[in-house]
């Protein structure tokens, strides 16, 4: 099914929230999924990979502890949390490259790398063992393959955009990816009761007159 | 937007209160009037290439509107709905008519594809060629009366026409990528779609034409040779109703930059007009005329809801006071509009004050209309958090945007009485009693005031020169509200400065704030959380649309 980017973002936000992300990070996950989809990368699949692994885990243990290597106490690093900190400018990429360890679904770091690139008006290169990406904030070039977990990811200013990806206005994720995100999203919906049906939406006066 | 004004804009603390937002009226910036002015100015042509509807009122129709560069087509499907299935609620599964706005001119194959989907509404799928999805139900009483009267060769009763105001009411108009439709980005750069909700407003404009034609078709089918056509003057009085529920209330909280742009543009327009040193005789004449016509509109405004009945009593008194004041007031002296606004703040209720604020804009298309281009949200950057901002700076912004919220005792039951959630059943936002229903785990982030107070409690322990980025890593639960707090810099009118989860909350105030910018009139709350309105009442039909008729149609003229 072809999704609008608005649908990608909405589904991603609910799915991230459904696995326990606080709203502010769920918003980041949603914008990141949309940013990827708008460049022909399946942001839904990237997020599903993350959420499948993160579901039921203590997300606090997936946060980075910035240092020489951004390593999470729990062994796995959340790309949304780490990416958001990077985009927030917790460190200045122009002064020093950043290495992260145990990054789950590392492709989700790219939208945040793009924010850094845009704010510094520079190119940012993201490398992992069998692939790399370069972005100027808007355009993305992506080479190699994207693992579910990258043992090490390096982000640095520089690089070259070799094959810019064409912009996309829709995303058709595989059915099982969409179903996975919908399953997580479903957790954000309160079960309906007769009371909520009548009262919660405020039936009030007749609506057939 | 350059504020070249002597009189400053009204402060957010004054404007962004729910009581005032719930008293807003349409003005010349409203989205319907922007559309009709543009269509007239650019000479849009509207045609009806398909009208294939049987004597029972079942079939399909296409209305194509051609502007200078592009065409848009409303595709309508008319159904024969058993009365017991008719409901305005989002839980409905069938409607009297269903619609989509097609981007261009549809082929027969497009219409066939859409016929499989549009009548299903939320359960169907539309595509990037479609810009909106909507449906409408008949006003049972008025529909039957008008069809019967025309079929019998007489005109319908004006009293009944005015007491309802429309033949059909839409119960949802979805756009912006919903259910597979094209994203806003696809059309945002087009001149005719740059202002907010222009696709939706066009779809409703064309829906009104379709509803008139369908009604006429049914009257002819029923009455045969004895049927007559509806008097165009009566047709013009008919708008399209709209039933809007809670689903729309969170919109203005979820889009703070967009909402800011609507409010700040209107406030800027008000400040510019208040700063006019002297008004010409012609400008004063326009104003006096529209005050009189507004009084007619207020007199036609009916509601059965106790809250609105009270507000209408106030407004009615306000209208009398305003008319008396305007008769005598010196509008040719210095700063007449500023003096009038100051007078209104003393003499009128909030309904009346906001009506005056909207009305003074009318004579000044040159000062006001250019601002309309600032009402869209083109600022995607506002989402980005400035992590380098110091904790002290964030705290100062928090005070500026949410100072009011720090005075509220958020542990008190009455301040925390409600929770917004999304129902599993129809995926629609609803409002629960927090202490009576188990929905806290599902709560939506629609209480920015409370969230700001919570963030403030933690920020106090961190205060200093350090960057907010470190705080956010430690406190990801505050990321959502810190983003909003920073948005205050770009969007000072983006936040409602009232409790959106308190026991006293009236969601209809939030609905009215939004609908007033569409240009809706005759707000008729049906409970504290859904409202009926009228759209396009008085507007010219395509064959009547010209620069002379395209703008002030919202103000009724006395029937001679």
PDB file of C-alpha atoms in Angstrom, chain B residues 73-213:
ATOM      1  CA  UNK B  73     -12.456  18.428  -9.709  1.00  0.00           C
ATOM      2  CA  UNK B  74     -14.935  17.504  -7.041  1.00  0.00           C
ATOM      3  CA  UNK B  75     -16.109  13.936  -7.632  1.00  0.00           C
ATOM      4  CA  UNK B  76     -19.400  13.325  -5.840  1.00  0.00           C
ATOM      5  CA  UNK B  77     -21.130  10.036  -5.160  1.00  0.00           C
ATOM      6  CA  UNK B  78     -24.782  10.261  -4.151  1.00  0.00           C
ATOM      7  CA  UNK B  79     -26.330   7.434  -2.171  1.00  0.00           C
ATOM      8  CA  UNK B  80     -29.769   6.308  -1.055  1.00  0.00           C
ATOM      9  CA  UNK B  81     -29.243   6.132   2.678  1.00  0.00           C
ATOM     10  CA  UNK B  82     -31.783   4.451   4.958  1.00  0.00           C
ATOM     11  CA  UNK B  83     -32.679   6.993   7.671  1.00  0.00           C
ATOM     12  CA  UNK B  84     -31.543   4.753  10.535  1.00  0.00           C
ATOM     13  CA  UNK B  85     -27.991   4.784   9.166  1.00  0.00           C
ATOM     14  CA  UNK B  86     -27.716   8.555   9.107  1.00  0.00           C
ATOM     15  CA  UNK B  87     -25.335   9.902  11.747  1.00  0.00           C
ATOM     16  CA  UNK B  88     -22.905  12.797  11.873  1.00  0.00           C
ATOM     17  CA  UNK B  89     -20.671  10.932  14.285  1.00  0.00           C
ATOM     18  CA  UNK B  90     -17.347   9.605  13.122  1.00  0.00           C
ATOM     19  CA  UNK B  91     -18.628   6.121  13.978  1.00  0.00           C
ATOM     20  CA  UNK B  92     -21.024   6.307  10.993  1.00  0.00           C
ATOM     21  CA  UNK B  93     -20.352   3.942   8.106  1.00  0.00           C
ATOM     22  CA  UNK B  94     -22.631   5.351   5.410  1.00  0.00           C
ATOM     23  CA  UNK B  95     -23.641   8.831   4.271  1.00  0.00           C
ATOM     24  CA  UNK B  96     -26.041  10.569   1.900  1.00  0.00           C
ATOM     25  CA  UNK B  97     -23.169  11.733  -0.283  1.00  0.00           C
ATOM     26  CA  UNK B  98     -19.409  11.189  -0.393  1.00  0.00           C
ATOM     27  CA  UNK B  99     -16.750  13.276  -2.117  1.00  0.00           C
ATOM     28  CA  UNK B 100     -13.141  13.620  -3.102  1.00  0.00           C
ATOM     29  CA  UNK B 101     -11.293  16.575  -4.591  1.00  0.00           C
ATOM     30  CA  UNK B 102      -9.266  15.321  -7.553  1.00  0.00           C
ATOM     31  CA  UNK B 103      -6.077  17.094  -8.577  1.00  0.00           C
ATOM     32  CA  UNK B 104      -6.884  17.832 -12.239  1.00  0.00           C
ATOM     33  CA  UNK B 105      -9.622  16.345 -14.405  1.00  0.00           C
ATOM     34  CA  UNK B 106     -10.426  12.685 -13.677  1.00  0.00           C
ATOM     35  CA  UNK B 107     -10.650  10.021 -16.375  1.00  0.00           C
ATOM     36  CA  UNK B 108     -13.489   7.483 -16.362  1.00  0.00           C
ATOM     37  CA  UNK B 109     -11.007   4.987 -14.897  1.00  0.00           C
ATOM     38  CA  UNK B 110     -10.183   7.423 -12.071  1.00  0.00           C
ATOM     39  CA  UNK B 111     -13.863   7.801 -11.253  1.00  0.00           C
ATOM     40  CA  UNK B 112     -14.349   4.026 -11.292  1.00  0.00           C
ATOM     41  CA  UNK B 113     -11.405   3.549  -8.961  1.00  0.00           C
ATOM     42  CA  UNK B 114     -12.698   6.238  -6.622  1.00  0.00           C
ATOM     43  CA  UNK B 115     -16.223   4.816  -6.670  1.00  0.00           C
ATOM     44  CA  UNK B 116     -14.767   1.688  -5.058  1.00  0.00           C
ATOM     45  CA  UNK B 117     -13.196   3.722  -2.268  1.00  0.00           C
ATOM     46  CA  UNK B 118     -14.686   7.147  -1.621  1.00  0.00           C
ATOM     47  CA  UNK B 119     -18.103   5.862  -0.442  1.00  0.00           C
ATOM     48  CA  UNK B 120     -16.245   3.813   2.198  1.00  0.00           C
ATOM     49  CA  UNK B 121     -14.520   6.976   3.548  1.00  0.00           C
ATOM     50  CA  UNK B 122     -12.027   5.943   6.294  1.00  0.00           C
ATOM     51  CA  UNK B 123     -12.303   2.290   5.252  1.00  0.00           C
ATOM     52  CA  UNK B 124     -11.263   3.068   1.657  1.00  0.00           C
ATOM     53  CA  UNK B 125      -8.025   4.340   0.105  1.00  0.00           C
ATOM     54  CA  UNK B 126      -7.397   7.356  -2.062  1.00  0.00           C
ATOM     55  CA  UNK B 127      -4.153   8.277  -3.800  1.00  0.00           C
ATOM     56  CA  UNK B 128      -1.719  11.083  -4.488  1.00  0.00           C
ATOM     57  CA  UNK B 129      -4.068  12.353  -7.223  1.00  0.00           C
ATOM     58  CA  UNK B 130      -6.638  13.233  -4.576  1.00  0.00           C
ATOM     59  CA  UNK B 131      -6.487  16.217  -2.240  1.00  0.00           C
ATOM     60  CA  UNK B 132      -9.399  15.616   0.093  1.00  0.00           C
ATOM     61  CA  UNK B 133     -11.964  13.068   1.237  1.00  0.00           C
ATOM     62  CA  UNK B 134     -15.312  14.100   2.679  1.00  0.00           C
ATOM     63  CA  UNK B 135     -18.961  13.208   3.183  1.00  0.00           C
ATOM     64  CA  UNK B 136     -22.241  14.907   3.884  1.00  0.00           C
ATOM     65  CA  UNK B 137     -25.654  14.091   5.298  1.00  0.00           C
ATOM     66  CA  UNK B 138     -28.927  15.751   4.536  1.00  0.00           C
ATOM     67  CA  UNK B 139     -30.695  17.983   6.954  1.00  0.00           C
ATOM     68  CA  UNK B 140     -33.685  15.661   6.967  1.00  0.00           C
ATOM     69  CA  UNK B 141     -36.225  18.369   7.781  1.00  0.00           C
ATOM     70  CA  UNK B 142     -35.104  21.007   5.353  1.00  0.00           C
ATOM     71  CA  UNK B 143     -34.313  18.612   2.510  1.00  0.00           C
ATOM     72  CA  UNK B 144     -37.801  17.103   2.603  1.00  0.00           C
ATOM     73  CA  UNK B 145     -39.421  20.512   2.818  1.00  0.00           C
ATOM     74  CA  UNK B 146     -37.495  22.069  -0.063  1.00  0.00           C
ATOM     75  CA  UNK B 147     -37.833  19.091  -2.409  1.00  0.00           C
ATOM     76  CA  UNK B 148     -41.544  18.843  -1.685  1.00  0.00           C
ATOM     77  CA  UNK B 149     -42.208  22.532  -2.119  1.00  0.00           C
ATOM     78  CA  UNK B 150     -40.338  22.788  -5.421  1.00  0.00           C
ATOM     79  CA  UNK B 151     -41.917  19.550  -6.693  1.00  0.00           C
ATOM     80  CA  UNK B 152     -45.319  21.081  -5.991  1.00  0.00           C
ATOM     81  CA  UNK B 153     -44.440  24.215  -7.851  1.00  0.00           C
ATOM     82  CA  UNK B 154     -43.857  26.627  -4.960  1.00  0.00           C
ATOM     83  CA  UNK B 155     -40.830  28.153  -3.276  1.00  0.00           C
ATOM     84  CA  UNK B 156     -39.806  26.841   0.151  1.00  0.00           C
ATOM     85  CA  UNK B 157     -40.658  28.718   3.319  1.00  0.00           C
ATOM     86  CA  UNK B 158     -37.967  31.286   4.168  1.00  0.00           C
ATOM     87  CA  UNK B 159     -38.504  30.803   7.872  1.00  0.00           C
ATOM     88  CA  UNK B 160     -37.572  27.133   7.519  1.00  0.00           C
ATOM     89  CA  UNK B 161     -34.652  27.918   5.233  1.00  0.00           C
ATOM     90  CA  UNK B 162     -33.191  30.330   7.771  1.00  0.00           C
ATOM     91  CA  UNK B 163     -33.839  28.152  10.790  1.00  0.00           C
ATOM     92  CA  UNK B 164     -31.610  25.382   9.405  1.00  0.00           C
ATOM     93  CA  UNK B 165     -29.437  27.235   6.907  1.00  0.00           C
ATOM     94  CA  UNK B 166     -28.256  24.301   4.785  1.00  0.00           C
ATOM     95  CA  UNK B 167     -29.508  21.273   2.872  1.00  0.00           C
ATOM     96  CA  UNK B 168     -26.560  19.069   3.754  1.00  0.00           C
ATOM     97  CA  UNK B 169     -23.841  19.174   6.323  1.00  0.00           C
ATOM     98  CA  UNK B 170     -20.400  17.685   5.930  1.00  0.00           C
ATOM     99  CA  UNK B 171     -19.290  15.555   8.848  1.00  0.00           C
ATOM    100  CA  UNK B 172     -15.584  15.370   8.005  1.00  0.00           C
ATOM    101  CA  UNK B 173     -13.337  16.880   5.361  1.00  0.00           C
ATOM    102  CA  UNK B 174      -9.973  15.136   5.392  1.00  0.00           C
ATOM    103  CA  UNK B 175      -6.920  16.497   3.577  1.00  0.00           C
ATOM    104  CA  UNK B 176      -3.119  16.599   3.874  1.00  0.00           C
ATOM    105  CA  UNK B 177      -2.161  12.998   3.212  1.00  0.00           C
ATOM    106  CA  UNK B 178      -5.001  11.391   5.148  1.00  0.00           C
ATOM    107  CA  UNK B 179      -6.185   7.972   3.929  1.00  0.00           C
ATOM    108  CA  UNK B 180      -3.622   8.045   1.138  1.00  0.00           C
ATOM    109  CA  UNK B 181      -4.343  11.541  -0.199  1.00  0.00           C
ATOM    110  CA  UNK B 182      -1.547  13.796  -1.446  1.00  0.00           C
ATOM    111  CA  UNK B 183       0.563  15.438   1.236  1.00  0.00           C
ATOM    112  CA  UNK B 184       0.313  19.175   1.813  1.00  0.00           C
ATOM    113  CA  UNK B 185       3.846  19.478   0.383  1.00  0.00           C
ATOM    114  CA  UNK B 186       2.586  18.337  -3.027  1.00  0.00           C
ATOM    115  CA  UNK B 187       0.426  21.444  -3.392  1.00  0.00           C
ATOM    116  CA  UNK B 188       1.885  23.958  -0.919  1.00  0.00           C
ATOM    117  CA  UNK B 189       3.986  25.804  -3.499  1.00  0.00           C
ATOM    118  CA  UNK B 190       1.042  26.473  -5.838  1.00  0.00           C
ATOM    119  CA  UNK B 191      -0.235  30.052  -5.591  1.00  0.00           C
ATOM    120  CA  UNK B 192      -3.851  28.983  -5.264  1.00  0.00           C
ATOM    121  CA  UNK B 193      -3.067  26.419  -2.549  1.00  0.00           C
ATOM    122  CA  UNK B 194      -0.486  28.381  -0.549  1.00  0.00           C
ATOM    123  CA  UNK B 195      -2.973  29.653   2.032  1.00  0.00           C
ATOM    124  CA  UNK B 196      -4.155  27.049   4.547  1.00  0.00           C
ATOM    125  CA  UNK B 197      -7.014  24.676   3.746  1.00  0.00           C
ATOM    126  CA  UNK B 198      -7.673  25.999   0.236  1.00  0.00           C
ATOM    127  CA  UNK B 199      -8.203  22.489  -1.189  1.00  0.00           C
ATOM    128  CA  UNK B 200     -10.684  21.701   1.562  1.00  0.00           C
ATOM    129  CA  UNK B 201     -12.443  25.061   1.144  1.00  0.00           C
ATOM    130  CA  UNK B 202     -12.700  24.494  -2.621  1.00  0.00           C
ATOM    131  CA  UNK B 203     -14.118  21.049  -2.049  1.00  0.00           C
ATOM    132  CA  UNK B 204     -16.810  22.462   0.241  1.00  0.00           C
ATOM    133  CA  UNK B 205     -17.577  25.307  -2.188  1.00  0.00           C
ATOM    134  CA  UNK B 206     -18.170  22.803  -4.979  1.00  0.00           C
ATOM    135  CA  UNK B 207     -20.085  20.512  -2.617  1.00  0.00           C
ATOM    136  CA  UNK B 208     -22.568  23.324  -2.043  1.00  0.00           C
ATOM    137  CA  UNK B 209     -23.135  23.590  -5.799  1.00  0.00           C
ATOM    138  CA  UNK B 210     -23.628  19.840  -6.062  1.00  0.00           C
ATOM    139  CA  UNK B 211     -26.097  19.784  -3.172  1.00  0.00           C
ATOM    140  CA  UNK B 212     -28.191  22.516  -4.782  1.00  0.00           C
ATOM    141  CA  UNK B 213     -28.175  20.663  -8.106  1.00  0.00           C
TER     142      UNK B 213
END
